[in-house]
Tab-separated table of C-alpha atoms and ligand atoms in Angstrom:
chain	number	residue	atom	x	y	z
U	1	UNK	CA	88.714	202.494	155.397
U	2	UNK	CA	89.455	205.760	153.890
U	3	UNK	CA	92.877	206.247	152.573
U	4	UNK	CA	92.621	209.804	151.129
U	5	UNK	CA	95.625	210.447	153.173
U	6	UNK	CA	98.430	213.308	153.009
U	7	UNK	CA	100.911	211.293	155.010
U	8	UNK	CA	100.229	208.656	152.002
U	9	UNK	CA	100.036	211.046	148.942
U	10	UNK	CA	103.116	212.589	150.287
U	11	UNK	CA	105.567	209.482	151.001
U	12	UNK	CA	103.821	207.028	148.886
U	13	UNK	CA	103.492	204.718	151.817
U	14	UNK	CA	101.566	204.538	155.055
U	15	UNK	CA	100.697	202.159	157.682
U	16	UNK	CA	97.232	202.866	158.521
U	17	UNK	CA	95.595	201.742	162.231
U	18	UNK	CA	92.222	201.814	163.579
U	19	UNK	CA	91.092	202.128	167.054
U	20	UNK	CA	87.675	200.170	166.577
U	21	UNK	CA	89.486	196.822	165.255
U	22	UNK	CA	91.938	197.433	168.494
U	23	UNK	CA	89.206	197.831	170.962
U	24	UNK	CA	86.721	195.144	168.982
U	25	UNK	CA	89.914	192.858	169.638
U	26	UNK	CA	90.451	193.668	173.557
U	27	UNK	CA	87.049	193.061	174.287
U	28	UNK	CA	86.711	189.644	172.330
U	29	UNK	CA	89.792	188.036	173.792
U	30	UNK	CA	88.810	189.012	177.684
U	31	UNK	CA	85.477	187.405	176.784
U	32	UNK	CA	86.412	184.428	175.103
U	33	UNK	CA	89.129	183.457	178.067
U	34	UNK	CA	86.833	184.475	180.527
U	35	UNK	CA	89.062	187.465	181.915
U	36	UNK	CA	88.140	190.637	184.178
U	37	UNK	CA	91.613	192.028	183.982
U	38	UNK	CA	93.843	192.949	180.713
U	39	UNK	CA	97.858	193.453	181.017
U	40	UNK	CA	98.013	195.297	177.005
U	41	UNK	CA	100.886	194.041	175.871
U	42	UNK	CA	102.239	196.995	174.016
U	43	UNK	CA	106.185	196.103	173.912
U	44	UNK	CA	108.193	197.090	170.427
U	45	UNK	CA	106.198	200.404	169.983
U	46	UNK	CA	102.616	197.847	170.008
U	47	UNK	CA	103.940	195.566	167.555
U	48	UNK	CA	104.555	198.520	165.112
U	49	UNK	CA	101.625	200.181	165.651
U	50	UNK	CA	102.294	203.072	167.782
U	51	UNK	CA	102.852	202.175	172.030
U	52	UNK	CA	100.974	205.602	172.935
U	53	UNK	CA	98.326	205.190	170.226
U	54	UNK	CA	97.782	201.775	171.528
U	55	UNK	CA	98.172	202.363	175.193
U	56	UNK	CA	95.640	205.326	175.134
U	57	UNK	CA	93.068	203.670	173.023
U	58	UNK	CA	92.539	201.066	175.462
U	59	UNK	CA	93.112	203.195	178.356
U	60	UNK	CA	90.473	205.941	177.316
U	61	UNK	CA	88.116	203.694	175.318
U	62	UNK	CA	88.212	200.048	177.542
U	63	UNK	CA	89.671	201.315	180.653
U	64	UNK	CA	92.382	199.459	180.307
U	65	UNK	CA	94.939	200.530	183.062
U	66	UNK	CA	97.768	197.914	182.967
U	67	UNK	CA	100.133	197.970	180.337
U	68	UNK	CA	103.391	196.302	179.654
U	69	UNK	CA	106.804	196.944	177.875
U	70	UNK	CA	109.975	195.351	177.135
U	71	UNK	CA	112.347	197.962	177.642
U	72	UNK	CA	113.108	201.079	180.172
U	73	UNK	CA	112.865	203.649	177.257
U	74	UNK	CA	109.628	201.920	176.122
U	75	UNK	CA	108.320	202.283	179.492
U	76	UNK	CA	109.479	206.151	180.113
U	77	UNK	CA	107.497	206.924	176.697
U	78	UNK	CA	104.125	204.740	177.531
U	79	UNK	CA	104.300	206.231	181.233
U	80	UNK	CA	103.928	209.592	179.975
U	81	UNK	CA	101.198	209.193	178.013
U	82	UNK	CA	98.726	207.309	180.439
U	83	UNK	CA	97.166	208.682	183.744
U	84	UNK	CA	99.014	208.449	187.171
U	85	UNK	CA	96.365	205.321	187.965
U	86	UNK	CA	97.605	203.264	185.223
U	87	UNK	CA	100.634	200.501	185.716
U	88	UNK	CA	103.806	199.653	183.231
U	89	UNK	CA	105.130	196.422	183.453
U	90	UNK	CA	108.736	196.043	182.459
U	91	UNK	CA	108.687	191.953	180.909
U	92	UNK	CA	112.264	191.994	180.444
U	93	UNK	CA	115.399	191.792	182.650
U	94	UNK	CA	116.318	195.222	183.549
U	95	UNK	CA	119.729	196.421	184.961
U	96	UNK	CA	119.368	196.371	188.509
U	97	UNK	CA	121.323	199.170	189.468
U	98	UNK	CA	118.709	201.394	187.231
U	99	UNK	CA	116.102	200.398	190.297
U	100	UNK	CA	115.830	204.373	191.619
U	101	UNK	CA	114.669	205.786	188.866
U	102	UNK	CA	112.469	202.963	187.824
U	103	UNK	CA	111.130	203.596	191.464
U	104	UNK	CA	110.701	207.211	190.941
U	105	UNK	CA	108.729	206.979	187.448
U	106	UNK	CA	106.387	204.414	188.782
U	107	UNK	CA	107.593	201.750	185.906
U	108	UNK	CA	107.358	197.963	187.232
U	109	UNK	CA	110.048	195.406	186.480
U	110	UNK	CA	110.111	191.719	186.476
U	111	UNK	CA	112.212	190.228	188.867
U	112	UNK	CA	114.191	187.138	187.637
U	113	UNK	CA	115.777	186.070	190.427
U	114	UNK	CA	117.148	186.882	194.302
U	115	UNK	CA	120.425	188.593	193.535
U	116	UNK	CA	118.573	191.035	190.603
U	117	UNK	CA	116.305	191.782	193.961
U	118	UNK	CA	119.642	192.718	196.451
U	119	UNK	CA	121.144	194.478	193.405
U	120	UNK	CA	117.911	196.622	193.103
U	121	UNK	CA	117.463	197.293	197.006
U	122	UNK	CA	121.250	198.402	197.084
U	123	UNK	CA	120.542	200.889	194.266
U	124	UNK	CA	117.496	202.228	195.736
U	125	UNK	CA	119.089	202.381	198.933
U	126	UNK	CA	122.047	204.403	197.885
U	127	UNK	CA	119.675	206.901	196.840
U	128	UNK	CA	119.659	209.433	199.650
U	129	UNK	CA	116.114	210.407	198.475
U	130	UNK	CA	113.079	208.432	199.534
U	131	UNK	CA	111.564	207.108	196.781
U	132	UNK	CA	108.077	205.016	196.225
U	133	UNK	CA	108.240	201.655	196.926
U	134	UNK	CA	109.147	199.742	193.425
U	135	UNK	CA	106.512	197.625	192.204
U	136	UNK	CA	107.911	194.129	191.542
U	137	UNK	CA	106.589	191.384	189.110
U	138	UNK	CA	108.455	187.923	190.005
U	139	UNK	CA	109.085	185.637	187.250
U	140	UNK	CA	108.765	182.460	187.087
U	141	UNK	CA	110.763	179.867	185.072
U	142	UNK	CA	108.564	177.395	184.036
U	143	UNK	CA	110.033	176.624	180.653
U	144	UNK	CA	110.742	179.626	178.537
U	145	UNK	CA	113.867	179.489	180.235
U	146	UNK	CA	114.352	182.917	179.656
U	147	UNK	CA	114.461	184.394	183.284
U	148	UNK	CA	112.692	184.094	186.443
U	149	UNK	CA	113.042	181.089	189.757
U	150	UNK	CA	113.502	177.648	188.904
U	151	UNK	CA	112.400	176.162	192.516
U	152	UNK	CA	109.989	176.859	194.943
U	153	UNK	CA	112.972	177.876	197.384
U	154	UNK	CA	113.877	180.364	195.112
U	155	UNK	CA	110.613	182.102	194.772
U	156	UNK	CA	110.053	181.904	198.195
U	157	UNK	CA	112.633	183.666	198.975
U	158	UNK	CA	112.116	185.940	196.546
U	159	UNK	CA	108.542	186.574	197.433
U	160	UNK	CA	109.424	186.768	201.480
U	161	UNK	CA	112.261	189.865	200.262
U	162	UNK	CA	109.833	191.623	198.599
U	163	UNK	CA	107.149	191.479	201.090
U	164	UNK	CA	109.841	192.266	204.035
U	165	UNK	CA	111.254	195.173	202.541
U	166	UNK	CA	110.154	198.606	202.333
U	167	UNK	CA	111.795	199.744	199.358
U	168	UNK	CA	109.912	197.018	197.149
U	169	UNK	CA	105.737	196.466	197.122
U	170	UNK	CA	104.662	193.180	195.278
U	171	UNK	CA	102.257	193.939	192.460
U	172	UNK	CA	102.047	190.043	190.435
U	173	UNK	CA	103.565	186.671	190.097
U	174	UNK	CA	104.001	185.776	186.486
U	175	UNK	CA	105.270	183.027	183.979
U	176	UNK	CA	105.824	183.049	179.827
U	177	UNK	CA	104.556	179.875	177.828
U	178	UNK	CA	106.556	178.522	174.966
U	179	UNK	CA	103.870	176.613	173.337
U	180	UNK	CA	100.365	177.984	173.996
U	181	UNK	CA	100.309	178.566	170.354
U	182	UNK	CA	101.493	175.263	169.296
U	183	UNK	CA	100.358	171.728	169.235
U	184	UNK	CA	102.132	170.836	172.016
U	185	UNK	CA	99.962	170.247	174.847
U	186	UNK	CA	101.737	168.383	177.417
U	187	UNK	CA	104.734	171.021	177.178
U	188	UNK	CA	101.914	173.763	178.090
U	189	UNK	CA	100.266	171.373	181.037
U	190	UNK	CA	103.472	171.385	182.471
U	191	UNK	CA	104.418	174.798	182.375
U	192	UNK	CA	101.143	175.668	183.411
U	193	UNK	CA	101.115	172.966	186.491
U	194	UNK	CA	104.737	174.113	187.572
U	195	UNK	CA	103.370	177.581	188.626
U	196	UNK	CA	100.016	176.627	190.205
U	197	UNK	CA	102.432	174.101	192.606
U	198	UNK	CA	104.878	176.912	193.378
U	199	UNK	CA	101.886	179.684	193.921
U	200	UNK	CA	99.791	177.637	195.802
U	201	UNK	CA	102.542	176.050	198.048
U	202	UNK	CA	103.481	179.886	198.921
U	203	UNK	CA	99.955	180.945	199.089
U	204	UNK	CA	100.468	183.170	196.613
U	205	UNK	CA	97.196	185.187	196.590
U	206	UNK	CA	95.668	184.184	193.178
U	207	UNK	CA	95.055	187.724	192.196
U	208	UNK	CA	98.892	188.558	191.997
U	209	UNK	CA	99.081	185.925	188.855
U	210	UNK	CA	99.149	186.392	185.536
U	211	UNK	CA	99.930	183.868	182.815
U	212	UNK	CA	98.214	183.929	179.654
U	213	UNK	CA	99.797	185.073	176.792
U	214	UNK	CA	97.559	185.226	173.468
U	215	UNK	CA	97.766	181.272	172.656
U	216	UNK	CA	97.351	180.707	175.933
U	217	UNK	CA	94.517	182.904	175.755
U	218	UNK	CA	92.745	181.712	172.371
U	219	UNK	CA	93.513	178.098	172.674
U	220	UNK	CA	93.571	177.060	176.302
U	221	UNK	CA	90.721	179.611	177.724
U	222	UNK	CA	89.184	177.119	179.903
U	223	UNK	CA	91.959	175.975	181.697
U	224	UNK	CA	93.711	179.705	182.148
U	225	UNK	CA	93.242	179.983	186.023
U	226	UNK	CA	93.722	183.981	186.614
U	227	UNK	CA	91.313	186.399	186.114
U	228	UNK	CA	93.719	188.181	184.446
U	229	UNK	CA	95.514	187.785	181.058
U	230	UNK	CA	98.240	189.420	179.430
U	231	UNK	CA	98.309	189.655	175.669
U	232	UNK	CA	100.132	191.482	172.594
U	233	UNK	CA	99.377	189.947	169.171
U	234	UNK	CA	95.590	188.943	169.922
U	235	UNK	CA	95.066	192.671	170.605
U	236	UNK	CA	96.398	193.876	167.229
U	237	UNK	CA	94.034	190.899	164.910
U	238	UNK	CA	96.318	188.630	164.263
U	239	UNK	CA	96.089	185.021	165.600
U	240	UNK	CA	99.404	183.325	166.897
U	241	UNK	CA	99.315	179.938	165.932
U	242	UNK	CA	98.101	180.185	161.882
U	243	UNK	CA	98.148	178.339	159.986
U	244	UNK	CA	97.988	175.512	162.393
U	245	UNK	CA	94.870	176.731	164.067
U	246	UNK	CA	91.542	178.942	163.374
U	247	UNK	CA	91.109	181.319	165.664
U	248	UNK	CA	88.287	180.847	168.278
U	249	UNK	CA	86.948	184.293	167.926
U	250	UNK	CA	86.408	187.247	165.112
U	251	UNK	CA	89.327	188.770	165.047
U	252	UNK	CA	89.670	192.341	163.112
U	253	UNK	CA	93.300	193.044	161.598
U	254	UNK	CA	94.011	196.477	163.302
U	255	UNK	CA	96.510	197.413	160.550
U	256	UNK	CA	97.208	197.548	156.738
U	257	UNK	CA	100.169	198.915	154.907
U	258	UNK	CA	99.696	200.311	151.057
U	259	UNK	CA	101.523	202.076	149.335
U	260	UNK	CA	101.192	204.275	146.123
U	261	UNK	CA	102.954	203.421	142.415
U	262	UNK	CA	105.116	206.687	141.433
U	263	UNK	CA	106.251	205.369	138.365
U	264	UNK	CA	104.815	203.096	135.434
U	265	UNK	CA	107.284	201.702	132.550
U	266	UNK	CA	107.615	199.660	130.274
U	267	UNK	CA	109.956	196.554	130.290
U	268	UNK	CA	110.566	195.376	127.114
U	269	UNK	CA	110.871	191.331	125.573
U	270	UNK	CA	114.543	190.372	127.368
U	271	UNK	CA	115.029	193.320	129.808
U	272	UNK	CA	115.894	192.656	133.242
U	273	UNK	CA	115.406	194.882	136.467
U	274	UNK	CA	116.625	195.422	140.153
U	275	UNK	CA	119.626	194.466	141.678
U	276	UNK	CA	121.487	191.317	139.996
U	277	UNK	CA	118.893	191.601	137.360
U	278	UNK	CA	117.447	188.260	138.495
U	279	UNK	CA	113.839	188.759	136.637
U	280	UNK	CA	114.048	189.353	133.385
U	281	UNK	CA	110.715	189.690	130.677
U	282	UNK	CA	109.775	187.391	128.499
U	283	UNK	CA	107.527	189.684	126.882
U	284	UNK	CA	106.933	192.835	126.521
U	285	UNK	CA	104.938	194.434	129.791
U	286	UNK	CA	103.870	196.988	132.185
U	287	UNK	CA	105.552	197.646	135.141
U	288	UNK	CA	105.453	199.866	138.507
U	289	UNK	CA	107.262	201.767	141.002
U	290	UNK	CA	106.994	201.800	144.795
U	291	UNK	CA	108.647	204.184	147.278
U	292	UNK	CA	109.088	201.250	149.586
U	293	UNK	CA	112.158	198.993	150.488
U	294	UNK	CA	113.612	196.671	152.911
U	295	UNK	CA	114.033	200.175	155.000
U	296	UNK	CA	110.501	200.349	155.489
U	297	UNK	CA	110.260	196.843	157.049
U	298	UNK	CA	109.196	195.098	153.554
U	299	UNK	CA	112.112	192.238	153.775
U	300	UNK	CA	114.338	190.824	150.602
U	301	UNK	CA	112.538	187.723	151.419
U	302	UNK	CA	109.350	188.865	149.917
U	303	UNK	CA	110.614	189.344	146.660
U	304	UNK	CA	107.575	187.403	144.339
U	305	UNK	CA	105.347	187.924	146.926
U	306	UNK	CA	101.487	188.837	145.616
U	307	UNK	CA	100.330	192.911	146.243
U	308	UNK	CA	96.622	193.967	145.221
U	309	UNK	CA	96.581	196.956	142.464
U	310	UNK	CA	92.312	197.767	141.868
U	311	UNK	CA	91.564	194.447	143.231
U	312	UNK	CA	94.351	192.617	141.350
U	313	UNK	CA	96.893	190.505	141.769
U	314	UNK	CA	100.030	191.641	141.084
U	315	UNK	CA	103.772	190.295	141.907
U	316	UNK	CA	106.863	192.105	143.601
U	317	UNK	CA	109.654	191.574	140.284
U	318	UNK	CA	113.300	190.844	140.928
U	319	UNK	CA	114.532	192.233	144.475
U	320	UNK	CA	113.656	194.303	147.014
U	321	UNK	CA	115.841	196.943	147.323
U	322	UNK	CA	116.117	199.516	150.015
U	323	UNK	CA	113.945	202.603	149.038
U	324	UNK	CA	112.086	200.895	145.908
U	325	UNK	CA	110.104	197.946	144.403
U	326	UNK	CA	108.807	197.111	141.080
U	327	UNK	CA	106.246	195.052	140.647
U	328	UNK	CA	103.905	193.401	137.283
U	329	UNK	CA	101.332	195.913	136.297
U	330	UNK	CA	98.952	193.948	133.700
U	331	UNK	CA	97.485	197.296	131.862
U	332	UNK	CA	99.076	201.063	132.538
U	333	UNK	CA	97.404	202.460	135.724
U	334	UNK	CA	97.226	205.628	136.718
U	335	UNK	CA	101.038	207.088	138.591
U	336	UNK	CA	99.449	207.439	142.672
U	337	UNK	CA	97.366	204.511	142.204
U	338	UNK	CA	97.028	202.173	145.841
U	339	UNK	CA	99.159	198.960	146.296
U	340	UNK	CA	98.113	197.003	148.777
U	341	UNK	CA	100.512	194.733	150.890
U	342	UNK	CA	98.866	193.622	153.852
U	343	UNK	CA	95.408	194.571	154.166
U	344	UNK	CA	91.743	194.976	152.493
U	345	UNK	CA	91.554	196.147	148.468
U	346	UNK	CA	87.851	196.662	148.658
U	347	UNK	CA	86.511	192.774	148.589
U	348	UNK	CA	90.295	191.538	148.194
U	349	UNK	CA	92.276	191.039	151.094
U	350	UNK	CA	95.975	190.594	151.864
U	351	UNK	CA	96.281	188.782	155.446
U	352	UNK	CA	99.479	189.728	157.533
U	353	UNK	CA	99.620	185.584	158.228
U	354	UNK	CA	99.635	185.139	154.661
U	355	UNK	CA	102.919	187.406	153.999
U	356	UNK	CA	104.317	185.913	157.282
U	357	UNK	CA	104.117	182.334	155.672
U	358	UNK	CA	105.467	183.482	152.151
U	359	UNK	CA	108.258	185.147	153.897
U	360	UNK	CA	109.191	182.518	156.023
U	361	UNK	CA	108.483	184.376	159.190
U	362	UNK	CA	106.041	185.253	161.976
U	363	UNK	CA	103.680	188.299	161.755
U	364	UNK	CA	105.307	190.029	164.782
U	365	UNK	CA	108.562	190.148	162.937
U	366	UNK	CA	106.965	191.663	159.884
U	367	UNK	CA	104.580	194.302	161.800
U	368	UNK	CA	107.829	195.460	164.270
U	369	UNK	CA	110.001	195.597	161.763
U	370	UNK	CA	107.973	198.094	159.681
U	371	UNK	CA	110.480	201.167	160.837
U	372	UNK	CA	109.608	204.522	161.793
U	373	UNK	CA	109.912	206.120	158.120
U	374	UNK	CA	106.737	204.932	157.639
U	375	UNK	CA	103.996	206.911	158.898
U	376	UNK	CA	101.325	205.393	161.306
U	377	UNK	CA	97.758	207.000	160.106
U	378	UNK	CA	94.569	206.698	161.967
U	379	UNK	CA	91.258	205.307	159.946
U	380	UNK	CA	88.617	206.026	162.606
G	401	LIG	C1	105.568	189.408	174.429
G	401	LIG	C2	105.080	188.861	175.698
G	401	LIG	C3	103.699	188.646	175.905
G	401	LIG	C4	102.663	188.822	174.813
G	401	LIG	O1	102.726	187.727	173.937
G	401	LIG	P1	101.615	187.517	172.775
G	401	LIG	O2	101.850	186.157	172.289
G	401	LIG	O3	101.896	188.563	171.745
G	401	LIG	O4	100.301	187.703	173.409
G	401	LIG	C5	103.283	188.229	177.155
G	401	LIG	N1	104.188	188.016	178.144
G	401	LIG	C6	105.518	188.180	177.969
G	401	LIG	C7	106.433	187.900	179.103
G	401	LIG	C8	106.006	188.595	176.750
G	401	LIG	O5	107.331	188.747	176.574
């Protein structure tokens, strides 16, 4: 990984990406869950990583054509940069009377219930224009509780709407799991048996379905009855469920984040640093600066957490602030000099699960919470 980078030199942090780790990732989860179809979950600008970058990687290098989003503006962006072929799924609740134009830019929303449906028609129908026929997800409430029918005589009439009228086309038939990542297997047989009963006593063709998030992917391969699956955090090299439970397959972190030290003091015996001077040295020692802060993404909670300086450990001292850390430098190094936070140091390694853990939080929150005054470089 070569990180020789302007972007770097000149902010003193980066969040560097690569494309083969992305792809290496697609290809091992469709084969370990058995799946000809992948929905790229690239919601939240791709976990941090870049929604285009991500999007067009798979697109160009997998042939990935179905994609899917959280929001309206992520969807607009995405759009744009795939071909016309290619699908965007909107996987949360969208304002209904925004139908039209999610019509006329070919974006597909989740339904979550009837009324959302005679909200949408009414909007597209006030339109004077004609406009395509809106592609419609329906959603399922199996348990997330989050949106989507809670009976069968909901969904059916959900599904008969969509199919009856010409303003709407069905394109899939989906549910969220809650616990596919988690030891919690009954909760997931449930879930999962829920939907078959309400597909198949519709006759839902099977192909419409999609299900599998990454746990559900990962953990419960064998029993994830689609051919298609629709993933996020797998795709980026991360595993969902650590530190419960190894991953079943290789899985190549797509991302690191270093930094570079712009300043190296010393601290003498009894002087204290950072806001409310809570560290304070009992002896006399070295000590660096960071251009990076709880504005970059790098939260107050990981004060004391471990960075790698040449293949060293070394410790974040006192708080984080917003623009600036210091952290224990055991010998003077050179000002420029690579900090590692998440990521490889040569044969040293800093895992994003790891940081999750000692910050008392998941690595999705970490990775889309690194903000956009970082810049994204590519490694390959
Ligand atoms: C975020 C999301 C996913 C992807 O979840 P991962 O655990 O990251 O794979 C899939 N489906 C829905 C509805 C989501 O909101």
């Amino acid at each position: 990984m070569t990180r020789t980078s302007a972007a770097l030199k000149r902010r003193g942090l980066a969040f560097f990406r690569s494309k083969k780790a992305l792809v290496h990732n697609a290809k091992a989860v469709m084969e370990v869950a058995n799946a000809k179809r992948l929905i790229a979950v690239v919601k939240a600008n791709a976990y941090g990583y870049g929604d285009t970058w991500a999007a067009k990687t798979l697109n160009q290098e997998l042939g990935v054509k179905d994609f899917a989003v959280a929001t309206l503006d992520e969807g607009v962006r995405v759009r744009s940069a795939l071909p016309d072929d290619c699908d965007v799924i909107l996987l949360g609740v969208q304002p209904a009377f925004l139908a039209d134009e999610m019509a006329e830019k070919n974006l597909s929303p989740v339904a979550g219930s009837f009324d959302w449906l005679l909200a949408a028609k009414k909007a597209i129908d006030e339109k004077d224009k004609k406009l395509p026929a809106l592609k419609i997800h329906l959603a399922v409430d199996t348990g997330m509780g989050r949106l989507g029918a809670k009976t069968r005589a909901e969904l059916a009439s959900m599904y008969n709407f969509v199919c009856a009228e010409d303003c709407f086309e069905l394109a899939g038939v989906m549910t969220h799991f809650a616990t596919a990542d988690e030891d919690n297997q009954p909760y997931y047989d449930q879930q999962l048996a829920d939907f078959m009963a309400m597909v198949k006593g519709l006759d839902i063709p099977e192909k419409y379905c999609h299900v599998a998030n990454s746990g559900s992917a990962l953990y419960h391969h064998d029993e994830v009855p689609t051919d298609t699956i629709r993933v996020g955090s797998v795709l980026y090299g991360y595993n969902p469920a650590l530190p419960d439970r190894p991953s079943p397959i290789e899985l190549e972190p797509v991302g690191s984040l270093v930094g570079q030290i712009w300043g190296v003091h010393r601290l003498l015996k009894g002087e204290s640093l950072s806001y409310g001077a809570t560290y304070t040295a009992n002896e006399d020692q070295w000590v660096g600066t960071i251009p990076v802060g709880y504005a970059d993404g790098l939260k107050r909670t990981l004060s004391g957490m471990t960075v790698l300086v040449n293949e060293q450990e070394e410790k974040i001292l006192g708080r984080v602030t917003m623009d600036q850390i210091i952290i224990s430098l055991r010998e003077p190094v050179a000002v420029g000099s690579e900090v590692t936070f998440i990521g490889k140091d040569q044969e040293k390694e800093i895992k994003i699960e790891d940081v999750a853990e000692y910050g008392d939080t998941i690595p999705h929150e970490l990775l889309t919470g690194i903000s956009s005054r970082v810049p994204r470089v590519d490694v390959d």
